[in-house]
mmCIF file with all atom_site columns, C-alpha atoms in Angstrom:
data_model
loop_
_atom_site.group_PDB
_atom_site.id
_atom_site.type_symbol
_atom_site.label_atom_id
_atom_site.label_alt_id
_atom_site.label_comp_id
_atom_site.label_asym_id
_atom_site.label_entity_id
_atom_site.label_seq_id
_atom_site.pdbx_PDB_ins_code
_atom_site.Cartn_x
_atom_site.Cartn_y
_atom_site.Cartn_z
_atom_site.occupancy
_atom_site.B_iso_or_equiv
_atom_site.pdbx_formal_charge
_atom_site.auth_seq_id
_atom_site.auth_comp_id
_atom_site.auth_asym_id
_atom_site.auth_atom_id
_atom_site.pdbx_PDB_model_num
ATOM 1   C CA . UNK X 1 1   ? 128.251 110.725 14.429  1.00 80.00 ? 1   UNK X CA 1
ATOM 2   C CA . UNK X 1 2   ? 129.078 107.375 12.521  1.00 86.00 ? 2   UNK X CA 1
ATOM 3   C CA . UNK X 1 3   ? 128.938 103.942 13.842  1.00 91.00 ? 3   UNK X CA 1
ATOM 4   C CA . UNK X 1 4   ? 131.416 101.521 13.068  1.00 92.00 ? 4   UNK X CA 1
ATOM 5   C CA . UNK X 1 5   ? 128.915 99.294  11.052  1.00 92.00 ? 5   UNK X CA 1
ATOM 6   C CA . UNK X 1 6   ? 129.013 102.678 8.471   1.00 92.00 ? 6   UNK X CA 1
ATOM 7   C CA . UNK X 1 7   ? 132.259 102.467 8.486   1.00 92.00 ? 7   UNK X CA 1
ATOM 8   C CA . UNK X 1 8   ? 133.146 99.372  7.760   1.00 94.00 ? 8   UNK X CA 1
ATOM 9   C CA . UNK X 1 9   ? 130.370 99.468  5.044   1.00 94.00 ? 9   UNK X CA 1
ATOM 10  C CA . UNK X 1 10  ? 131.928 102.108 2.801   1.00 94.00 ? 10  UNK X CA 1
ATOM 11  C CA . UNK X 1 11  ? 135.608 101.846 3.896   1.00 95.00 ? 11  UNK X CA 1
ATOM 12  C CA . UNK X 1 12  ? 136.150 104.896 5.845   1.00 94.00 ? 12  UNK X CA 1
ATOM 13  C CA . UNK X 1 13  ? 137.347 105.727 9.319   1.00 92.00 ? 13  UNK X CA 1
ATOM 14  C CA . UNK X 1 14  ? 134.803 108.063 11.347  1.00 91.00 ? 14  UNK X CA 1
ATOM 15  C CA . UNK X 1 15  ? 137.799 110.944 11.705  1.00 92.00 ? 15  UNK X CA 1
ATOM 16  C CA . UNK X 1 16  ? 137.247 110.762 7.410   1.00 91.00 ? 16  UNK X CA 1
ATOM 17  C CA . UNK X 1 17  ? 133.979 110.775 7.241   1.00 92.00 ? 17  UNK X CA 1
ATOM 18  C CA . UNK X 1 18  ? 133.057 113.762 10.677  1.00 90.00 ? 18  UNK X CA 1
ATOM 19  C CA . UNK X 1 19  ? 132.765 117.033 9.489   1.00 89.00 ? 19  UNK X CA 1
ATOM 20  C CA . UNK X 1 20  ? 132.560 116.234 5.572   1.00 89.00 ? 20  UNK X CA 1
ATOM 21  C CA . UNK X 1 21  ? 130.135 116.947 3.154   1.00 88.00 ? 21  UNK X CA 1
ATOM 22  C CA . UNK X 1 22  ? 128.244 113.512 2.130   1.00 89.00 ? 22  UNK X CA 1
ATOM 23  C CA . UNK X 1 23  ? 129.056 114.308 -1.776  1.00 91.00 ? 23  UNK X CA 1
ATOM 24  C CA . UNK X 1 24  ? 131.889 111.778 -0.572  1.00 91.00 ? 24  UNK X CA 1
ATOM 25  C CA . UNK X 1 25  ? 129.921 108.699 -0.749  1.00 93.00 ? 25  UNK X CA 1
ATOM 26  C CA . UNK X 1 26  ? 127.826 109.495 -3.520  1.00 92.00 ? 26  UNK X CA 1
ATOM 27  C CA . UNK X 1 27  ? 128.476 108.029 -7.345  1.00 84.00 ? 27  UNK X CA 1
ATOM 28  C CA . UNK X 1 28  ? 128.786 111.802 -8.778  1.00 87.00 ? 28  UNK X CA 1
ATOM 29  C CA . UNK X 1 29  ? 127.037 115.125 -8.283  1.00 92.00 ? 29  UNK X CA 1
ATOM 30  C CA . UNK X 1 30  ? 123.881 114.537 -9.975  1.00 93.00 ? 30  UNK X CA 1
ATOM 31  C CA . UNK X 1 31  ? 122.969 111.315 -7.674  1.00 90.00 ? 31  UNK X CA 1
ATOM 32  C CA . UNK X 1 32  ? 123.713 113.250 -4.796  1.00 91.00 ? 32  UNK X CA 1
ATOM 33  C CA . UNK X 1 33  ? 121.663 116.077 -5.891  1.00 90.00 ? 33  UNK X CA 1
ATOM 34  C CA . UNK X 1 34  ? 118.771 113.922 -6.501  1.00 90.00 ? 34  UNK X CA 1
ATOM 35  C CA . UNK X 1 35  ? 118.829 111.732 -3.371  1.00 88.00 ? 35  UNK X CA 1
ATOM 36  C CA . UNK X 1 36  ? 118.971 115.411 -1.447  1.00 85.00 ? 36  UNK X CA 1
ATOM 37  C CA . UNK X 1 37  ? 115.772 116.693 -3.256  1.00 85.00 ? 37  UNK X CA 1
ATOM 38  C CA . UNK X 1 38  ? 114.092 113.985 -3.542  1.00 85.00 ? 38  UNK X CA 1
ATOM 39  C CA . UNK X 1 39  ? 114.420 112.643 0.326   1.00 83.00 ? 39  UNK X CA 1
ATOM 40  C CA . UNK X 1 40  ? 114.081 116.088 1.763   1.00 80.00 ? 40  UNK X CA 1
ATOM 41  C CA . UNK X 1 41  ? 111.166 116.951 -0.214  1.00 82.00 ? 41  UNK X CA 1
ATOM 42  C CA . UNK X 1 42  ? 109.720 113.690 1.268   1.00 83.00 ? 42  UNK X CA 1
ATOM 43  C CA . UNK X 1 43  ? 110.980 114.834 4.935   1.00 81.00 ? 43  UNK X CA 1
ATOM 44  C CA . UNK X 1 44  ? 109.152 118.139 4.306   1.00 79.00 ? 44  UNK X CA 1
ATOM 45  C CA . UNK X 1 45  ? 105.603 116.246 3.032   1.00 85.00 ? 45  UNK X CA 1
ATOM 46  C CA . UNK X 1 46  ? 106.128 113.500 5.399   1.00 84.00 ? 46  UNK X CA 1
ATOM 47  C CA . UNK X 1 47  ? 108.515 113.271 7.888   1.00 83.00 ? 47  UNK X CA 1
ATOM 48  C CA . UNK X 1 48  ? 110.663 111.529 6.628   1.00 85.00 ? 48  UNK X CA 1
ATOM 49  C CA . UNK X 1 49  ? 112.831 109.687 3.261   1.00 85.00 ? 49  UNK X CA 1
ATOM 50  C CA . UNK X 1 50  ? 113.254 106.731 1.515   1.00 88.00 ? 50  UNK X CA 1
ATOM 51  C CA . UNK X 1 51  ? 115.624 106.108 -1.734  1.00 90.00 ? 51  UNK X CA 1
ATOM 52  C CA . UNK X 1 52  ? 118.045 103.889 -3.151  1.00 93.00 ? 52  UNK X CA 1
ATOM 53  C CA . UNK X 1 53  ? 121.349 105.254 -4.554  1.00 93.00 ? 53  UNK X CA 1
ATOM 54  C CA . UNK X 1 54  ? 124.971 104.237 -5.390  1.00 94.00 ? 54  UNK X CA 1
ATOM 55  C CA . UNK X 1 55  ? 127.978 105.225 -3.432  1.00 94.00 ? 55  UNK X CA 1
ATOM 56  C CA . UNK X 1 56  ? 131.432 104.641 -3.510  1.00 93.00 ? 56  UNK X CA 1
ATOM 57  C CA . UNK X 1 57  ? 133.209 102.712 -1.030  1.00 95.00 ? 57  UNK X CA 1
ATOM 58  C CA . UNK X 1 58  ? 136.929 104.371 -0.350  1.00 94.00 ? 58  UNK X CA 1
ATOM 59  C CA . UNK X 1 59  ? 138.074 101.038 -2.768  1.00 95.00 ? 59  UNK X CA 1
ATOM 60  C CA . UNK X 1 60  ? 136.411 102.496 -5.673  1.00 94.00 ? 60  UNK X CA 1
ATOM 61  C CA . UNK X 1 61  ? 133.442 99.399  -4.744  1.00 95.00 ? 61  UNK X CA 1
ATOM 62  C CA . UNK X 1 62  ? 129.977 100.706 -5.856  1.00 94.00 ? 62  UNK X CA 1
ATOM 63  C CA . UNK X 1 63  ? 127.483 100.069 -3.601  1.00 96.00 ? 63  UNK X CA 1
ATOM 64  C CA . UNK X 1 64  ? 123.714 100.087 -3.812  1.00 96.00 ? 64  UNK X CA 1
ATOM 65  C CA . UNK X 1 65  ? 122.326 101.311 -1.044  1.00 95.00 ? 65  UNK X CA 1
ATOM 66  C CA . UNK X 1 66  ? 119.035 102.033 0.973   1.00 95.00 ? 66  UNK X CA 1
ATOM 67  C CA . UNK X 1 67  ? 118.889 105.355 2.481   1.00 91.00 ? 67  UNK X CA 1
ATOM 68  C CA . UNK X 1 68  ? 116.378 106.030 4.948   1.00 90.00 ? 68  UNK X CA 1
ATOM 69  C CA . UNK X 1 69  ? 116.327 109.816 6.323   1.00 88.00 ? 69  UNK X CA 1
ATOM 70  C CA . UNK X 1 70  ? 114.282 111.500 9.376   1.00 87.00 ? 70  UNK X CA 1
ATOM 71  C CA . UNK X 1 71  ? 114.835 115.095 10.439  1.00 84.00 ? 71  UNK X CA 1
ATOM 72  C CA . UNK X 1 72  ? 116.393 115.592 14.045  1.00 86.00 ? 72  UNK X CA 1
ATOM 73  C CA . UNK X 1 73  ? 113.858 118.384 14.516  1.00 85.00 ? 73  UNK X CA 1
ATOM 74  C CA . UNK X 1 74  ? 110.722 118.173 12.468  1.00 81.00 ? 74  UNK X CA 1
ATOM 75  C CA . UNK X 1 75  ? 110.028 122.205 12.050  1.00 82.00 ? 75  UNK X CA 1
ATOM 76  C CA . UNK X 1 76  ? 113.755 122.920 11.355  1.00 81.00 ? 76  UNK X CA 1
ATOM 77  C CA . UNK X 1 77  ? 115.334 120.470 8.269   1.00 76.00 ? 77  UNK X CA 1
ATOM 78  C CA . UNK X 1 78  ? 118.364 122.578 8.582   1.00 79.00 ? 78  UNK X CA 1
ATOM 79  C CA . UNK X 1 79  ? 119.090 121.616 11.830  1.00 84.00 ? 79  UNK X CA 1
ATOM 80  C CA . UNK X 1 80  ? 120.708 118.042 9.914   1.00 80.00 ? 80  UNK X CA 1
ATOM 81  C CA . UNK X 1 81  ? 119.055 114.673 9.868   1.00 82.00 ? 81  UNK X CA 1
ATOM 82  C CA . UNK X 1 82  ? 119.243 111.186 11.132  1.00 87.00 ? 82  UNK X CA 1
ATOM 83  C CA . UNK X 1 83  ? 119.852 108.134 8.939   1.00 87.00 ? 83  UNK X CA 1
ATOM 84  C CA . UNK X 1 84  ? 120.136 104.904 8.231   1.00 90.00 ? 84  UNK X CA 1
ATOM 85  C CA . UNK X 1 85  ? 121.965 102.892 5.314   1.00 93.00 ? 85  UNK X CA 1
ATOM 86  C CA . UNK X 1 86  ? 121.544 99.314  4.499   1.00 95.00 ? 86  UNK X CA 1
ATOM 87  C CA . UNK X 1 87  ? 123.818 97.669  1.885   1.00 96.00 ? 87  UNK X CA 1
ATOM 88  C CA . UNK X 1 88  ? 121.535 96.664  -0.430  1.00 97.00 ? 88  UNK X CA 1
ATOM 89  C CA . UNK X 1 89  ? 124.438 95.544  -3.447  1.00 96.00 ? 89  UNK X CA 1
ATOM 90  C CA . UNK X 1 90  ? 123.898 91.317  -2.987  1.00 96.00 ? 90  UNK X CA 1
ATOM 91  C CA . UNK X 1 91  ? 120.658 91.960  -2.910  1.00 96.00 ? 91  UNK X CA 1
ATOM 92  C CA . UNK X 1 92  ? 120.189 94.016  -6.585  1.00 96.00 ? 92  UNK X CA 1
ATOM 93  C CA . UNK X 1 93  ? 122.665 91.415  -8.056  1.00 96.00 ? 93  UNK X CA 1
ATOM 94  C CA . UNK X 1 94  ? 120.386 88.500  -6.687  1.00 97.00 ? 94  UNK X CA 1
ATOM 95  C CA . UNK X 1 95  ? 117.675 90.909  -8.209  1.00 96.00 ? 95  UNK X CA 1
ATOM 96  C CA . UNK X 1 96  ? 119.937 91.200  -11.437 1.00 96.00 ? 96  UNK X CA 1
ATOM 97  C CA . UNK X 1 97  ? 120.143 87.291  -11.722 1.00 96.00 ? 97  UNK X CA 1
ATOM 98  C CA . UNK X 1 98  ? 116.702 86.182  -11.376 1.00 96.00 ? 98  UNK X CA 1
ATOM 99  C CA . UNK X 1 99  ? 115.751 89.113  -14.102 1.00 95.00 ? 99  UNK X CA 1
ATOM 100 C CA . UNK X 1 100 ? 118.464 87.541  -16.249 1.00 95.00 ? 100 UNK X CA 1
ATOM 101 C CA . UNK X 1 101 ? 117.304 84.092  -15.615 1.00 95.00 ? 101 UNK X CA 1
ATOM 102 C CA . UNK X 1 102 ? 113.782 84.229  -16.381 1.00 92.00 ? 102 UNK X CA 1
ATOM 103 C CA . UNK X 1 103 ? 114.875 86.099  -19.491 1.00 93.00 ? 103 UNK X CA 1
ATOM 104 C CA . UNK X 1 104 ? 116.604 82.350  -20.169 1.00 93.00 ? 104 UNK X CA 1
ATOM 105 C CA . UNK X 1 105 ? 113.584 80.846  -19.454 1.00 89.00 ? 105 UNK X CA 1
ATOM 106 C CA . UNK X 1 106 ? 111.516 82.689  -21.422 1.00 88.00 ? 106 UNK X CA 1
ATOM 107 C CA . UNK X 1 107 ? 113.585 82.905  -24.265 1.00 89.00 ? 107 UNK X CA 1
ATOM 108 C CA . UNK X 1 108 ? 113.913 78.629  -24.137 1.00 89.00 ? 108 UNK X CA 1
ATOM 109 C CA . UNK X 1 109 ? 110.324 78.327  -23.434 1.00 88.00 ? 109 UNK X CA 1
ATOM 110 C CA . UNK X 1 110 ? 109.121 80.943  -26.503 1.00 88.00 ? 110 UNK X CA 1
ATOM 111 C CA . UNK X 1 111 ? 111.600 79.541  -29.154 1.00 89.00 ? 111 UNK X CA 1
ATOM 112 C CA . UNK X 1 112 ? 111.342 75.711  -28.657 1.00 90.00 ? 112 UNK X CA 1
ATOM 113 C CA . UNK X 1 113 ? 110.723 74.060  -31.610 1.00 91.00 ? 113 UNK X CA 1
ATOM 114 C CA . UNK X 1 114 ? 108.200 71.756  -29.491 1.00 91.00 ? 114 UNK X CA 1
ATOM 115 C CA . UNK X 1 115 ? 104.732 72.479  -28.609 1.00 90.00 ? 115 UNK X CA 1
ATOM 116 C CA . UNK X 1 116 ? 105.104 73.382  -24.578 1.00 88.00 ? 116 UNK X CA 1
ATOM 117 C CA . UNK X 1 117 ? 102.635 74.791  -22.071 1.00 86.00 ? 117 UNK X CA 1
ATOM 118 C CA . UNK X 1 118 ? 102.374 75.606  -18.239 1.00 88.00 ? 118 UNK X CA 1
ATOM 119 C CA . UNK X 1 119 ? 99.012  74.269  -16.835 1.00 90.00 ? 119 UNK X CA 1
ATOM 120 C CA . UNK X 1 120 ? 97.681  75.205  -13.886 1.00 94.00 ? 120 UNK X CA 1
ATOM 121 C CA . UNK X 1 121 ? 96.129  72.070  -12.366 1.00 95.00 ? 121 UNK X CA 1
ATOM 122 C CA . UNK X 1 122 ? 95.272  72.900  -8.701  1.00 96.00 ? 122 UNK X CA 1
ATOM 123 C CA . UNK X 1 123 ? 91.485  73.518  -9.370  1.00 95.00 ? 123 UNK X CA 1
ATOM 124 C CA . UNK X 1 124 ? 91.566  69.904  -10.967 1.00 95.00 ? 124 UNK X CA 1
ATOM 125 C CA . UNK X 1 125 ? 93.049  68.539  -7.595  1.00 96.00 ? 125 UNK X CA 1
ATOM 126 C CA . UNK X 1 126 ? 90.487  69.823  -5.436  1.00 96.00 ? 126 UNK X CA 1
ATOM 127 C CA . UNK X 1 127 ? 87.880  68.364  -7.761  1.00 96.00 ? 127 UNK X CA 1
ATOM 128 C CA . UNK X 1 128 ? 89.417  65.053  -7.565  1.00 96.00 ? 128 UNK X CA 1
ATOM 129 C CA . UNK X 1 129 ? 90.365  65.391  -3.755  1.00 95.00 ? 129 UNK X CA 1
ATOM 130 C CA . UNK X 1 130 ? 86.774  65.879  -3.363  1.00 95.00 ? 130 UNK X CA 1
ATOM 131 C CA . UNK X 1 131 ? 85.426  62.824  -5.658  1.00 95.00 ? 131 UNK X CA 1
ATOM 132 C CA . UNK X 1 132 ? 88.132  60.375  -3.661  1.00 94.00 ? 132 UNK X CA 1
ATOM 133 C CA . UNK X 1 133 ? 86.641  62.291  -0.286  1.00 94.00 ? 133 UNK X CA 1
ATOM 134 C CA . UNK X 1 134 ? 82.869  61.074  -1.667  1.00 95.00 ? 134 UNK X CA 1
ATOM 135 C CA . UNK X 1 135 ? 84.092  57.567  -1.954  1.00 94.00 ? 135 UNK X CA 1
ATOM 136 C CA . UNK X 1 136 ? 84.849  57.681  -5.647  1.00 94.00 ? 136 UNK X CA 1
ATOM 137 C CA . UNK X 1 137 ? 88.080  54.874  -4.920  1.00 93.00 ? 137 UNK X CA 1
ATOM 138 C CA . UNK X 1 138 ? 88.822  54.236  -9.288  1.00 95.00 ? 138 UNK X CA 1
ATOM 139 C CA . UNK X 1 139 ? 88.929  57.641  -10.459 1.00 94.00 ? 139 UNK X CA 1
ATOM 140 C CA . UNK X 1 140 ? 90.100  56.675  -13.786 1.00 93.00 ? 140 UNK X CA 1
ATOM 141 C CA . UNK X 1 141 ? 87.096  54.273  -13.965 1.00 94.00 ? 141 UNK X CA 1
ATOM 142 C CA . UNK X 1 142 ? 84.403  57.031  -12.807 1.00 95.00 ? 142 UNK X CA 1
ATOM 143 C CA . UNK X 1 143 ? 85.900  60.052  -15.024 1.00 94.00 ? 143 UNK X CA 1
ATOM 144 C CA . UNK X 1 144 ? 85.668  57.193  -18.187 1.00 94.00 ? 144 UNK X CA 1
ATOM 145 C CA . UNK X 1 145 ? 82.313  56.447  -17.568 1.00 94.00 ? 145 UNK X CA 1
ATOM 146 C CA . UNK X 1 146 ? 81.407  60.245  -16.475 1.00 93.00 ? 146 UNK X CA 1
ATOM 147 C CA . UNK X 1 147 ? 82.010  61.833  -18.809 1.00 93.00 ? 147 UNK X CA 1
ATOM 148 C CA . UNK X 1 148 ? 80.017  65.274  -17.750 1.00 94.00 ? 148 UNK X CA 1
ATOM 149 C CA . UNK X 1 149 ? 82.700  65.131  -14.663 1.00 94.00 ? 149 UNK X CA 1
ATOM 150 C CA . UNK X 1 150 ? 85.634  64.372  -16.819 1.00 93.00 ? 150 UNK X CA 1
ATOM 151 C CA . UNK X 1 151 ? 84.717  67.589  -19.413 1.00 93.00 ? 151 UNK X CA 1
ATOM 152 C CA . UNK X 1 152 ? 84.082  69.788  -16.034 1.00 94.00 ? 152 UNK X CA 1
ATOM 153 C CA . UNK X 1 153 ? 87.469  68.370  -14.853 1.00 92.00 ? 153 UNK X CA 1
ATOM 154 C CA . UNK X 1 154 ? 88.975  69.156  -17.897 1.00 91.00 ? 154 UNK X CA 1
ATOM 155 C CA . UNK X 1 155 ? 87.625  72.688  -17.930 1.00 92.00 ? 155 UNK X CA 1
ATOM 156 C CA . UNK X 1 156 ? 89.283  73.536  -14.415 1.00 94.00 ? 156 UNK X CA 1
ATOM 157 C CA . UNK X 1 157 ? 92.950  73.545  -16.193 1.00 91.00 ? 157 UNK X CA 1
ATOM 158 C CA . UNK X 1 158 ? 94.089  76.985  -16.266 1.00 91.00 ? 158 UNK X CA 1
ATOM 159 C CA . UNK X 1 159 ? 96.829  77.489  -18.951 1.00 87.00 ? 159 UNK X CA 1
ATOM 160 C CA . UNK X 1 160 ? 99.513  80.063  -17.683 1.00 88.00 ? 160 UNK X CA 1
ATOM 161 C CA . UNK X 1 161 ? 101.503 80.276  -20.871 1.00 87.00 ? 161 UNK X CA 1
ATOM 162 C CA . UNK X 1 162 ? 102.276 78.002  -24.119 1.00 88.00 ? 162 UNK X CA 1
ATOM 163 C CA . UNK X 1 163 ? 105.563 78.760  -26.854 1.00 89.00 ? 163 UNK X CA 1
ATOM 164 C CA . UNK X 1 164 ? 105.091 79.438  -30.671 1.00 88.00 ? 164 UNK X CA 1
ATOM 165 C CA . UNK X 1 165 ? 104.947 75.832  -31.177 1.00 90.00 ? 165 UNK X CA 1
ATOM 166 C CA . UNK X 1 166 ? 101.973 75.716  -29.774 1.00 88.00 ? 166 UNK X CA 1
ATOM 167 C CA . UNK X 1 167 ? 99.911  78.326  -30.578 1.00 87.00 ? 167 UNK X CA 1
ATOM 168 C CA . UNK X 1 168 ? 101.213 76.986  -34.462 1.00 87.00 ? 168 UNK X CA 1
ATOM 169 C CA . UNK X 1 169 ? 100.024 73.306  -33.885 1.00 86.00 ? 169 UNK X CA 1
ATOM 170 C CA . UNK X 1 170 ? 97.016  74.419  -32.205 1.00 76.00 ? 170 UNK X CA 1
ATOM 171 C CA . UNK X 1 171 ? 96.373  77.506  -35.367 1.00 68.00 ? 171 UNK X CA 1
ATOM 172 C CA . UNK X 1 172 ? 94.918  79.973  -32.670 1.00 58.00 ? 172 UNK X CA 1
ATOM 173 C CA . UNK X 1 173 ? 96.100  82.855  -30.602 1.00 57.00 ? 173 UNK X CA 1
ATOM 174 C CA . UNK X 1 174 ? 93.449  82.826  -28.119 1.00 55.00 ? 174 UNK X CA 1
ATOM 175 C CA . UNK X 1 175 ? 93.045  80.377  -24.819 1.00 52.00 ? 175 UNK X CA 1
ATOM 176 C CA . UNK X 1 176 ? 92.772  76.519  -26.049 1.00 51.00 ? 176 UNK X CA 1
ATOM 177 C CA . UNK X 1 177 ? 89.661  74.290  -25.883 1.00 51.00 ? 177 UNK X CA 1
ATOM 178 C CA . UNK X 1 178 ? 89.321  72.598  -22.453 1.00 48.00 ? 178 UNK X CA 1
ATOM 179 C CA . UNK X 1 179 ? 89.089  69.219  -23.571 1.00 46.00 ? 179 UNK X CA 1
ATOM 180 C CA . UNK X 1 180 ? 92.476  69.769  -25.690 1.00 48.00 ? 180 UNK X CA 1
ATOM 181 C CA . UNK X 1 181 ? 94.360  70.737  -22.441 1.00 47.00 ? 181 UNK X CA 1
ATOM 182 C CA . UNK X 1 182 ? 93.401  67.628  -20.593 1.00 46.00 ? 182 UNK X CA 1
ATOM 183 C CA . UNK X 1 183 ? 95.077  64.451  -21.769 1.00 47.00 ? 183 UNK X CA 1
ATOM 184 C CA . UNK X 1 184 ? 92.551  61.423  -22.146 1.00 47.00 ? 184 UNK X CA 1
ATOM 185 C CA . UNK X 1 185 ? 89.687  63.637  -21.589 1.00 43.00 ? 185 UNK X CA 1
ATOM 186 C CA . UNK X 1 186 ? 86.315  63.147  -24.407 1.00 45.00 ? 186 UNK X CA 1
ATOM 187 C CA . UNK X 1 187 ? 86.797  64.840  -28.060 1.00 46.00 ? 187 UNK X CA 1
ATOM 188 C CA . UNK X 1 188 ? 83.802  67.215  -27.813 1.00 42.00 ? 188 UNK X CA 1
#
């Protein structure tokens, strides 16, 4: 039996789809092979399947999809199985995007021709959160005349990443000197 939600999602009327083998759906013999032994060898080892695949709405649409399979009785596989699919195609394009994107990203961020980094500052905000909360009111005053709590502060800045440009300016590979990550902070 077919519901009218699987249906609608690959384009086929439940009098088409009763009775037929589901090498209908499928993208091609070789996907449909693999989803079969690779879900039913998860039935037999655990109970029950997980995969994604591509099939083929009646339009000629390929879908991604999310198969989930459970035998009807455990100790027989033969005796057919239950299953669910999701429609998981906006969901690998969004996946598709965001891969492409941060390809852009990256790409801009390696090949600027200006020294660029991503700092991590959040350790240095809960060291000054907890100067203001010891009634430190001028931090700029304190860290210039402290200057053991502005190096410390400087050495909380976690770099995440930095371009070409700056590893050249900086002539080093490895993790830059706190006190150059941490504008205004002492020269050591």
């Amino acid at each position: 039996e077919v519901n009218n939600g699987f249906c609608n999602m690959v384009g086929r009327s439940r009098e088409e789809l009763i009775g037929q083998s589901a090498l209908i759906l499928y993208h091609g013999l070789e996907e449909f092979n693999r989803v079969g032994s690779e879900d039913y060898g998860l039935m037999e080892r655990q109970g029950a399947g997980v995969s994604e695949t591509k099939w083929v709405h009646k339009n000629g649409q390929i879908l991604d999809v999310l198969l989930s399979l459970a035998p009807i009785d455990p100790a027989n596989l033969s005796a057919g199985v239950t299953f669910t699919a999701q429609d998981i195609t906006e969901r690998k394009k969004a996946e598709q995007e965001l891969r492409e994107s941060e390809m852009r990203y990256r790409g801009l961020f390696d090949n600027m021709p200006v020294a660029v980094k991503e700092e991590d500052l959040s350790a240095v905000k809960l060291f000054l959160d907890s100067l203001s909360s010891s009634g430190i009111t001028n931090l700029r005053t304190y860290l210039k005349e402290n200057k053991q709590a502005a190096a410390y502060c400087a050495s909380l800045v976690k770099i995440i990443k930095r371009n070409q440009a700056a590893v050249d300016l900086f002539e080093e590979e490895g993790p830059l000197p706190a006190w150059q990550t941490f504008p205004g902070s002492p020269d050591p």
